[in-house]
Coordinates of C-alpha atoms and ligand atoms in Angstrom, one line a residue:
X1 CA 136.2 167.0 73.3
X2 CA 139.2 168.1 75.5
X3 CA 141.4 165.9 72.7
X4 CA 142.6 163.3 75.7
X5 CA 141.5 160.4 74.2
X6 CA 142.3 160.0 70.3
X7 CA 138.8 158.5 68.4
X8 CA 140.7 155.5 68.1
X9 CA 141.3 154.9 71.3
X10 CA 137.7 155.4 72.6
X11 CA 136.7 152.8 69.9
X12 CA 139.6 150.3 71.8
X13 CA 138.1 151.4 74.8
X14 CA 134.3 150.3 73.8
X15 CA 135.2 147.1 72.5
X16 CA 137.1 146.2 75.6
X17 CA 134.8 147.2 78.0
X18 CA 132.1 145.0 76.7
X19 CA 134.3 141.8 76.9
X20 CA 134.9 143.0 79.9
X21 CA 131.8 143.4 81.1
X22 CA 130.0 140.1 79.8
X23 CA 132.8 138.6 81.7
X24 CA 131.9 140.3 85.2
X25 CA 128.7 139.6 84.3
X26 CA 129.3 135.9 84.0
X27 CA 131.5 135.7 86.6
X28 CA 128.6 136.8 89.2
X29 CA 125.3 135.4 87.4
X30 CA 126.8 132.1 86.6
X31 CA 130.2 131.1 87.8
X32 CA 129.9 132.4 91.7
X33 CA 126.5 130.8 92.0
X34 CA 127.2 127.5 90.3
X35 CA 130.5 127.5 92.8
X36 CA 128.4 128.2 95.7
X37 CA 125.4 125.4 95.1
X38 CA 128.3 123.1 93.8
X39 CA 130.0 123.6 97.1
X40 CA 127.1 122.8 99.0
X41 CA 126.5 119.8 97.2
X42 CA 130.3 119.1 97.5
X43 CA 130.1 119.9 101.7
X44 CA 127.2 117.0 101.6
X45 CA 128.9 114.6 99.8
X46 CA 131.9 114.9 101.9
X47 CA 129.3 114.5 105.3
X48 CA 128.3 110.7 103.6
X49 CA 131.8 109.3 102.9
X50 CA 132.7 111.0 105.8
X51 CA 130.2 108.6 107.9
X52 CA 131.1 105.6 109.4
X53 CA 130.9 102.2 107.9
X54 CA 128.7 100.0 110.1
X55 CA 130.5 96.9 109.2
X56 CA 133.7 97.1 108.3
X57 CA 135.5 94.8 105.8
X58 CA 137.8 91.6 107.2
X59 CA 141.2 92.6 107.6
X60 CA 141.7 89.7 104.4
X61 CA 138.5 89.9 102.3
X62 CA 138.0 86.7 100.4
X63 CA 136.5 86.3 96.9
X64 CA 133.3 84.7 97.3
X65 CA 133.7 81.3 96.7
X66 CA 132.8 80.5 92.9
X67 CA 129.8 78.5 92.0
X68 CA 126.2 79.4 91.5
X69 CA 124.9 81.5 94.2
X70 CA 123.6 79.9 97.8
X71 CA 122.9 81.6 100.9
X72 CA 122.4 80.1 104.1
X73 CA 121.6 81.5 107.7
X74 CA 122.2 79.7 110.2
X75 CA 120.7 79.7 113.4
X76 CA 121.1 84.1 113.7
X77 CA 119.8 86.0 116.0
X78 CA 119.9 90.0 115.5
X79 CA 118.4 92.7 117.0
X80 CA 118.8 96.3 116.3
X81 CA 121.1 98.7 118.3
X82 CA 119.4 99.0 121.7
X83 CA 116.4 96.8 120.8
X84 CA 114.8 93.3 121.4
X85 CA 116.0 91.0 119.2
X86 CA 113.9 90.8 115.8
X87 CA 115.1 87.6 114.6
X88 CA 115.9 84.6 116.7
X89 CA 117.4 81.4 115.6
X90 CA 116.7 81.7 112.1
X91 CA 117.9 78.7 109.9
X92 CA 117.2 79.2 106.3
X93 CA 118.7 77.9 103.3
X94 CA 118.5 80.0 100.1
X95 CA 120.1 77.5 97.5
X96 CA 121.6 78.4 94.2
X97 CA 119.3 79.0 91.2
X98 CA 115.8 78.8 93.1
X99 CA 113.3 81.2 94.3
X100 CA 112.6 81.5 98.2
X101 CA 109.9 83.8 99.1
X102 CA 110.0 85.5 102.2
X103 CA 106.3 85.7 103.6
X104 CA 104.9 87.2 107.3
X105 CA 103.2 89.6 108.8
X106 CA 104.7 93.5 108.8
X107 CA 107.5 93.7 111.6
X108 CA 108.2 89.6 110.9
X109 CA 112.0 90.4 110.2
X110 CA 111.6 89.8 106.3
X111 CA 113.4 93.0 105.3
X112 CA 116.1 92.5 108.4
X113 CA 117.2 89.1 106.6
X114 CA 117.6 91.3 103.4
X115 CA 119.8 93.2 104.7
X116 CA 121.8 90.0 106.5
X117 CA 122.0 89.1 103.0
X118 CA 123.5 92.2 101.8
X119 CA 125.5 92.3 104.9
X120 CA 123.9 95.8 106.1
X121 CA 124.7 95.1 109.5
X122 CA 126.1 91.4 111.2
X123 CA 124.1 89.4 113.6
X124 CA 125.1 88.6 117.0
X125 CA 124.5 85.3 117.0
X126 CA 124.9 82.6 114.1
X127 CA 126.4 83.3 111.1
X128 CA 125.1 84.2 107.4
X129 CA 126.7 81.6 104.7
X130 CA 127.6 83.0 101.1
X131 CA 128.7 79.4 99.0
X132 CA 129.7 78.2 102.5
X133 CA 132.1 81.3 103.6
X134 CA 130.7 83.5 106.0
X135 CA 130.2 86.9 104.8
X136 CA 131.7 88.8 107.7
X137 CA 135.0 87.2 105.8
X138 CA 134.1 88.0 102.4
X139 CA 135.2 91.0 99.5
X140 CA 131.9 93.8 99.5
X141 CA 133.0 93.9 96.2
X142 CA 132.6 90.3 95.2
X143 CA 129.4 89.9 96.3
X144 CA 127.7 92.8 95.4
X145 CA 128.9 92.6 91.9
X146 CA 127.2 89.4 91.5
X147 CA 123.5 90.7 93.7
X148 CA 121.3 92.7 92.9
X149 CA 118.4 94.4 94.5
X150 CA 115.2 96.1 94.1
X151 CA 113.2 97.6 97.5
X152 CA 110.0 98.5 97.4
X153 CA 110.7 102.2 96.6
X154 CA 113.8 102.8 94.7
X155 CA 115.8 106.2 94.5
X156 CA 115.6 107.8 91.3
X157 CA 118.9 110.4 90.7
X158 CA 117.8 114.1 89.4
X159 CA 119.1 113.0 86.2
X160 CA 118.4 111.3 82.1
X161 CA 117.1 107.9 82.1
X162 CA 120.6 106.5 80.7
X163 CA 122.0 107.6 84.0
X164 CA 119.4 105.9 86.2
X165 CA 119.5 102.7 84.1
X166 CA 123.5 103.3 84.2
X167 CA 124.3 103.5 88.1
X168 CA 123.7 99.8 88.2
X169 CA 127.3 99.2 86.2
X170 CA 129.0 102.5 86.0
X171 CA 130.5 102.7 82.6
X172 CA 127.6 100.5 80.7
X173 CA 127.3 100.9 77.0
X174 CA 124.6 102.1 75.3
X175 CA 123.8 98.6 73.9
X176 CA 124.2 97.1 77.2
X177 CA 121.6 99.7 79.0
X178 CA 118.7 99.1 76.2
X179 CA 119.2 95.5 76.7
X180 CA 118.5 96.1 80.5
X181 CA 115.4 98.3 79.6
X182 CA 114.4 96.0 77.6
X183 CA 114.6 93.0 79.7
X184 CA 112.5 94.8 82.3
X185 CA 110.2 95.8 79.4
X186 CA 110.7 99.7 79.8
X187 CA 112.6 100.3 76.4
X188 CA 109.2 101.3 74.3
X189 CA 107.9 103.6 76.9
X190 CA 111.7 105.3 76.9
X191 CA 111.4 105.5 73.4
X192 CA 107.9 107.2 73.5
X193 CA 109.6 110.2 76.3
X194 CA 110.0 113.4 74.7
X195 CA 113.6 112.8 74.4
X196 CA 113.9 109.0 74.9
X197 CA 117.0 107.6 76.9
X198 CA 118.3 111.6 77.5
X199 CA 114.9 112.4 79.0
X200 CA 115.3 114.2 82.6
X201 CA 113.4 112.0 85.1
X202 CA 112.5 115.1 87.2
X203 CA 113.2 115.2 90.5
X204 CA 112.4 111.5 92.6
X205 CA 111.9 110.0 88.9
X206 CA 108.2 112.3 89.0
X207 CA 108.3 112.6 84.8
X208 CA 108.1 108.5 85.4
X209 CA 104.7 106.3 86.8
X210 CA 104.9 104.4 89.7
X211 CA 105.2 101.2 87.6
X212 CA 108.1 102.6 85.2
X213 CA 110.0 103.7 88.2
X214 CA 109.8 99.8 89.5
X215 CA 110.9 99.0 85.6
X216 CA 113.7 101.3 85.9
X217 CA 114.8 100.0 88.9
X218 CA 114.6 96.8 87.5
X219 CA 116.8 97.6 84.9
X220 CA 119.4 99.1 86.7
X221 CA 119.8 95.8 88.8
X222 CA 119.4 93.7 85.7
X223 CA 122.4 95.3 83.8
X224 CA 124.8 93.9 86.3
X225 CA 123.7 90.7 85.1
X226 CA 123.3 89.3 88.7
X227 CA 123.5 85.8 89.9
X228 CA 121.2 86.5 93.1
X229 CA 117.9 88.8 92.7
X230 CA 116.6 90.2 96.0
X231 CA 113.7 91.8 95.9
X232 CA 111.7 93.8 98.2
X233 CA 108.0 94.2 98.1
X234 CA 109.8 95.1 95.2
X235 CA 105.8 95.7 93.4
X236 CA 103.6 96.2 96.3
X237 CA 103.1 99.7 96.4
X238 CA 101.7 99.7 92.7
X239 CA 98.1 99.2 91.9
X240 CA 96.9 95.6 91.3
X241 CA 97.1 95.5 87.0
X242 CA 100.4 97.5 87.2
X243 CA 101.9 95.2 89.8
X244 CA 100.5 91.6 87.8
X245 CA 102.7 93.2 84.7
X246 CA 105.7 94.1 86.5
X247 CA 105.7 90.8 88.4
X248 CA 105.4 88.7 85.0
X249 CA 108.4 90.7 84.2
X250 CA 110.3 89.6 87.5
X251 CA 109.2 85.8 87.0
X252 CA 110.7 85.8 83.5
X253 CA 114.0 87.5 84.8
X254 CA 114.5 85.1 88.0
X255 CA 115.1 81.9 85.3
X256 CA 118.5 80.5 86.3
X257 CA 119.4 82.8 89.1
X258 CA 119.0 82.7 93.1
X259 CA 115.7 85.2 93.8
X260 CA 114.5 85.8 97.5
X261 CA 111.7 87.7 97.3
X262 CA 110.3 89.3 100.2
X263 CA 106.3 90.4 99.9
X264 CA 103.6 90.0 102.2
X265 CA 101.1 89.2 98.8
X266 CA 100.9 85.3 99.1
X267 CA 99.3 85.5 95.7
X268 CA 102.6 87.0 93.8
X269 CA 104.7 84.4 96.4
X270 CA 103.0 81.4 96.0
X271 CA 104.8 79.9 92.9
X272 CA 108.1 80.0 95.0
X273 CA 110.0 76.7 95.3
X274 CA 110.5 77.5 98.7
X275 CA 108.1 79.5 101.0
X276 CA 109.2 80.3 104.4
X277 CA 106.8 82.0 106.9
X278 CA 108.5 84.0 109.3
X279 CA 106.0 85.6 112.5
X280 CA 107.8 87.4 114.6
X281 CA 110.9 87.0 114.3
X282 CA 111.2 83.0 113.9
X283 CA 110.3 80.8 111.3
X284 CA 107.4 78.8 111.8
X285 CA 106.6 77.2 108.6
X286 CA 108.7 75.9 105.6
X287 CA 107.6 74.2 101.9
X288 CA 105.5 74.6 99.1
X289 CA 102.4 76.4 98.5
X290 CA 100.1 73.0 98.0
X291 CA 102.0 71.7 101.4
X292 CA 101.7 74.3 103.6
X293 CA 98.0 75.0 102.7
X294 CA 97.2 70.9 103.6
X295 CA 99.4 71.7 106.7
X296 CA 96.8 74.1 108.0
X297 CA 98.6 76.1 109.5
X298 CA 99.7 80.1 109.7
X299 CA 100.1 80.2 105.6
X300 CA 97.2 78.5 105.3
X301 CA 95.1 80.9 107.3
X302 CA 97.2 83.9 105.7
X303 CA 96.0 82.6 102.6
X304 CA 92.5 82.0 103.0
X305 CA 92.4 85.7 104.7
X306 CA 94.2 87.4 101.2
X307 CA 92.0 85.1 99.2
X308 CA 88.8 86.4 100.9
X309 CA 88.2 89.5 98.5
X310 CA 88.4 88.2 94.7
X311 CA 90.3 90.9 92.3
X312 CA 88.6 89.6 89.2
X313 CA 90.5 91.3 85.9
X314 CA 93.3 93.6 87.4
X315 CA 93.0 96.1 84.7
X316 CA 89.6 96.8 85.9
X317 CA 90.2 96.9 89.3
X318 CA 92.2 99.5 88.5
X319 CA 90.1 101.9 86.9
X320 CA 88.0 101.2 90.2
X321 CA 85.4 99.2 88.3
X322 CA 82.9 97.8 91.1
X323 CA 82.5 94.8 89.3
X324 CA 85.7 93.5 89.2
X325 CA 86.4 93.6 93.0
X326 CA 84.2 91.0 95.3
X327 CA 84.2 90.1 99.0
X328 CA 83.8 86.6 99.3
X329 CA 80.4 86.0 101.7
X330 CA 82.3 83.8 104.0
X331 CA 85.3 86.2 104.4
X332 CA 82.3 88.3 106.5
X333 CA 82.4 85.6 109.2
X334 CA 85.4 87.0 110.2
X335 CA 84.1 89.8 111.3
X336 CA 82.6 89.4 114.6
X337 CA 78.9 91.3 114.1
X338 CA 78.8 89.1 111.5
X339 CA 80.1 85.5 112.5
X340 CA 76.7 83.6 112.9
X341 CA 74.7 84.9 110.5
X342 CA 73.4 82.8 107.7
X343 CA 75.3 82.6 104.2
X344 CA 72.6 84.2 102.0
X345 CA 72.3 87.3 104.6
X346 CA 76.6 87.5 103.7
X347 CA 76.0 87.1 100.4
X348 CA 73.8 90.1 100.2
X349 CA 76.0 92.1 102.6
X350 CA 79.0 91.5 100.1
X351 CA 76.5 92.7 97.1
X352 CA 76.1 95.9 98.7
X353 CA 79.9 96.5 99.2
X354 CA 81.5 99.1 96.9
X355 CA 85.5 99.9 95.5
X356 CA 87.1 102.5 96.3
X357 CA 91.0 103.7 95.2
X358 CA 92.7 105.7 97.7
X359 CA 96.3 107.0 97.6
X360 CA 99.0 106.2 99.8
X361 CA 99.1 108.7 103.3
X362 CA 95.7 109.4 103.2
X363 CA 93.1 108.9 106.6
X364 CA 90.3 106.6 106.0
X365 CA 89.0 107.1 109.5
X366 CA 89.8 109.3 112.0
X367 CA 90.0 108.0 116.1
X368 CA 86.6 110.0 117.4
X369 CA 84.8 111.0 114.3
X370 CA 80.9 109.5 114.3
X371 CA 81.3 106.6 111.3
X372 CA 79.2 104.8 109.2
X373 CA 81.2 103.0 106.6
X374 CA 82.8 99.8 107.2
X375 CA 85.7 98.8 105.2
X376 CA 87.6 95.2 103.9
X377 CA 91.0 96.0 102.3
X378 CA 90.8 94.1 98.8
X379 CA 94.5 95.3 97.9
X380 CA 97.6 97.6 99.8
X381 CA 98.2 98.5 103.7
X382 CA 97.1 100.7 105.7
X383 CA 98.0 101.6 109.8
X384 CA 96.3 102.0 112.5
X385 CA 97.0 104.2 115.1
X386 CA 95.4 105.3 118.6
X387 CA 96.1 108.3 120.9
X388 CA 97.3 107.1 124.4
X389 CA 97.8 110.0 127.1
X390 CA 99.0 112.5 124.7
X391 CA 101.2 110.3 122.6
X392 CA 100.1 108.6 119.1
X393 CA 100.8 104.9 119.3
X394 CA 101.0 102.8 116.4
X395 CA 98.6 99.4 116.8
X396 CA 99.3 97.3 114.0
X397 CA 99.8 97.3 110.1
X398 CA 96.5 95.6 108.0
X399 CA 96.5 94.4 104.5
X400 CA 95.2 92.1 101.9
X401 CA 91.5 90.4 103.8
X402 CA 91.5 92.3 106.7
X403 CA 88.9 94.8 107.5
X404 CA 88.2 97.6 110.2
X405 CA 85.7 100.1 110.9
X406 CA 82.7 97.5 111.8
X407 CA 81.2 99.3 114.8
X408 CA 80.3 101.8 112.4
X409 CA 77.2 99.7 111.2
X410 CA 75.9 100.0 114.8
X411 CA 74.1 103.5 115.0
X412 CA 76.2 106.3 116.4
X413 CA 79.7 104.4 117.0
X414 CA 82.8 106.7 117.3
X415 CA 86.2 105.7 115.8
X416 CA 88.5 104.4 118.6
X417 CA 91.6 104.2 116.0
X418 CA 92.8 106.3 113.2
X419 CA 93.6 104.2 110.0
X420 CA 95.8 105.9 107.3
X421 CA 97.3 103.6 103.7
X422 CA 100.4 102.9 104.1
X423 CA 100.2 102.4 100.2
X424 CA 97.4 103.0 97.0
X425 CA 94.4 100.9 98.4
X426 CA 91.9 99.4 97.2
X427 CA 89.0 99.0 99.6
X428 CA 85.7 97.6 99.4
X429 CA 83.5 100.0 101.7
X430 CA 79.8 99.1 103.0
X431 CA 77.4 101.9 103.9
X432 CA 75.9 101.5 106.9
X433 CA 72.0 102.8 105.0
X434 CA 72.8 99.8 102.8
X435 CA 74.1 97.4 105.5
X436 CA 70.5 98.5 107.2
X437 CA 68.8 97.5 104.6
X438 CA 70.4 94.1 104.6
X439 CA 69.0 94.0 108.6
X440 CA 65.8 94.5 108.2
X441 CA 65.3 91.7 105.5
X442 CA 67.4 89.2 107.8
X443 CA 65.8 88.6 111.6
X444 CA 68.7 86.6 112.9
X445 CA 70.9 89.8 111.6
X446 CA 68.8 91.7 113.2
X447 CA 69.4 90.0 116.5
X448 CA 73.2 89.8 116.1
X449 CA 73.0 93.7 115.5
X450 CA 71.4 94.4 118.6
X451 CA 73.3 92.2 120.7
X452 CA 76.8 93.7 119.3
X453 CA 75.0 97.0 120.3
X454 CA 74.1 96.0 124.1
X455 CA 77.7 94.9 124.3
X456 CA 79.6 97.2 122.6
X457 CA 77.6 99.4 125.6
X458 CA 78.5 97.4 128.0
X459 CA 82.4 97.8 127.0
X460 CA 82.2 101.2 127.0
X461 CA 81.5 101.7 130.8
X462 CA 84.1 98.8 131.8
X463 CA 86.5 97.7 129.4
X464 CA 87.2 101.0 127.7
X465 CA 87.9 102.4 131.2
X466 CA 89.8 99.3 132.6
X467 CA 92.1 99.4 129.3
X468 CA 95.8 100.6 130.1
X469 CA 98.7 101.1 127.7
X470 CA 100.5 98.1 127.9
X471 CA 96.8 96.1 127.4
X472 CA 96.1 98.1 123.8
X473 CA 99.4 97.6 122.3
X474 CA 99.3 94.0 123.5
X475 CA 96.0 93.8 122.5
Ligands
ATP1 N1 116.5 100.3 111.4 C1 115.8 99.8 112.4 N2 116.0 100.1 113.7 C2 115.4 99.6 114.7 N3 114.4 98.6 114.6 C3 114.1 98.2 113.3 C4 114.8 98.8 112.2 N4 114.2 98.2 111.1 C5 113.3 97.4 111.5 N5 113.2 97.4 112.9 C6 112.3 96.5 113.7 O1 112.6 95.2 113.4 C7 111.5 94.4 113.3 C8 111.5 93.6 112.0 O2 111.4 94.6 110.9 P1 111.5 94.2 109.4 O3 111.6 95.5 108.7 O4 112.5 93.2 109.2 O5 110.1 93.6 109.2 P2 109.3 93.2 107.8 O6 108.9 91.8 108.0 O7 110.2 93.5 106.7 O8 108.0 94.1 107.9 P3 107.2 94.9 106.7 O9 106.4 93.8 106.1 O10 106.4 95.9 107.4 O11 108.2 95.4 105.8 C9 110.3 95.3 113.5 O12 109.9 95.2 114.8 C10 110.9 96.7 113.2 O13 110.2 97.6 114.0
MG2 MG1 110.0 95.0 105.1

């Protein structure tokens, strides 16, 4: 208009100014936040290989030496910075190309000889043997690149498939990564994600089941092609048919290579060469399945405890079906109401029990409430906590055969603990209506129920009162 700016240059003007433009518009939608995430992500990185190492390499790593794979502990002792000891005077040999199954009670110090294995942290006594050399003396890198390990829950990376499978042997092939997922029998369901091997997991693998996440895992350790396979509970927290499959799986892959498997499910241990029963930190009974059951001892009543609710058909256990699930009569002896009354009496108890599934993290009971269900855990864990002056303190872990809540078939009990899964559980629960019903048909029951009743009284006023800290957690 004022003829300062020819047509052509407003036309030069235009065109620039939208480059321009799209560019400071990129620059602060895209570029300056992907910089600023990308530097926190960079700032936490730095944090972890800024950390410590706990144990620290030998000054001259040696190879480990060759041969097929043994371990060996001998006579260690370890106890956790500032704590008792948890293992003491362990002696275990783990030789090449068997299986050793860990087995024991939660808090035994399975998981702590794991990571002896693995050389997480060095015991303060003894030594840990690897093909004769001790480990403190050997390369990380040697001996990881011939072990592998799956734990119970296993970290899945925000990214495709092919990169989970992948971080077991950075630089894989695609050929070498089916052949993992295939091994761990994960390859058709890959194939049937929207976008197969690039398919996002999600974050914590959530686009993946439970049991495909233990595949994965699977495959990841798999690809390395390891000599040594630890695993875990590497399939305890799935559900009972989930778990058989994946453990099949395992079996098939432990031909020809040195397996410790750590589980506290005698029934996906048993077939072990070599059982070891650790309680409390020592080991107290060595051999095979048929030996230690004729030995009678710790196994043996572990055994018959886990073998006291039948899981008949695992598929339909897991859909819940009642049928499939059964208390054994004689596993109710256990139970104190219960212990002298006659088998038939049991037998129609254990009729009147019911499944249930219940996710992991979830309260069964709570410490207080009125109850009238009593419960026998068929399949997973669950923990059982009491409040003492203010504070929550944990009492023990139960699993496979044991059963709580049994006060509640007297009239009007209150929960003295609070008992949460640890994992998916199975349970069998009995009414206390139907448990009644039982009672009244039964006069010796009838008598055992109203004797528990008179003492469970009497308790209250003395026991309950007399009972300290230190007595409970002993207790
Ligand atoms: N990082 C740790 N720091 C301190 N104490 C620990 C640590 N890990 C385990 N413990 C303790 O060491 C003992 C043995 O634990 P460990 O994990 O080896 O038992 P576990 O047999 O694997 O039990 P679970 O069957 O419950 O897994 C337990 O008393 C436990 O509380
Ligand atoms: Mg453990």
């Amino acid at each position: 208009m004022t003829g300062r700016l020819s047509a052509g240059s407003l036309v030069a003007f235009l065109s620039l100014h939208a480059i321009v433009s799209k560019d400071i518009y990129d620059l602060t939608k895209k570029v300056v936040p992907a910089l600023i995430s990308s530097a926190g992500g960079l700032q936490r990185i730095e944090e972890i290989t800024r950390e410590p190492v706990e144990v620290s390499e030998a000054a001259r790593p040696r190879p480990v030496p060759p041969g097929p794979l043994a371990f060996r502990l001998d006579n260690v002792t370890y106890s956790y910075p500032g704590g008792k000891p948890v293992l003491k005077g362990v002696t275990l040999d783990i030789p090449a190309g068997r299986r050793v199954a860990l087995v024991g009670g939660s808090g035994s110090g399975k998981s702590t000889i794991v990571g002896l294995l693995l050389r997480f942290f060095d015991p303060q006594e003894g030594r840990v043997l690897v093909n004769g050399l001790d480990v403190r003396n050997v390369s990380r890198d040697s001996l990881y690149c011939r072990v592998a390990v799956v734990f119970q829950e296993s970290f899945m990376f925000d990214g495709t498939v092919r990169e989970n499978i992948a971080l077991g042997k950075p630089g894989a092939s695609d050929a070498e990564i089916q052949a993992a997922a295939r091994a761990a029998e994960l390859h058709d369901a890959i194939l049937a994600l929207p976008q197969g091997y690039d398919t996002a997991v999600g974050e914590q693998g959530g686009m993946l089941s439970g049991g495909q996440r233990q595949r994965l895992a699977i495959a990841r350790a798999i690809l390395r092609n390891p000599e040594a396979l630890l695993l875990d509970e590497a399939t305890s927290a799935l559900d009972p048919a989930t778990e058989s499959a994946v453990n099949a799986t395992l079996s098939r892959l432990a031909v020809g290579r040195t397996v410790v498997s750590v589980t506290h499910r005698l029934a996906s241990a048993c077939d072990a060469d070599l059982l070891v029963v650790l309680d409390q930190g020592r080991v107290v009974e060595t051999g095979g399945h048929a030996e230690l059951l004729a030995r009678g001892g710790g196994y043996a009543a572990l055994w018959a405890k886990q073998s006291g609710v039948e899981v008949r058909g695992e598929a339909a256990a897991a859909r819940g079906d009642a049928l499939a699930v059964r208390v054994r009569p004689h596993h109710l002896r256990l139970v104190p109401l219960l212990a002298g009354v006659e088998e038939v009496a049991l037998a129609d108890v254990a009729a009147r029990m019911v499944v249930e599934n219940w996710d992991a993290g979830r309260a069964v009971v709570r410490e207080g409430e009125v109850g009238d269900r009593f419960f026998v855990i068929a399949r997973g864990r669950v923990e059982v906590t009491l409040h003492v002056g203010g504070t929550v303190q944990h009492v023990a872990v139960l699993d496979d055969g044991d059963f709580f809540g049994e006060q509640a078939l007297l009239a009007g009990a209150r929960r003295t603990a609070t008992v949460r899964t640890l994992t998916p559980c199975l349970l069998m629960v009995l009414e206390r209506a139907a448990f009644e019903e039982v009672v009244r048909a039964y006069p010796a029951l009838q008598a055992a129920v109203a004797r528990a009743a008179e003492r469970r009284q009497a308790m209250a006023a003395d026991v309950l009162a007399a009972l300290d800290e230190t007595t409970l957690l002993e207790g």
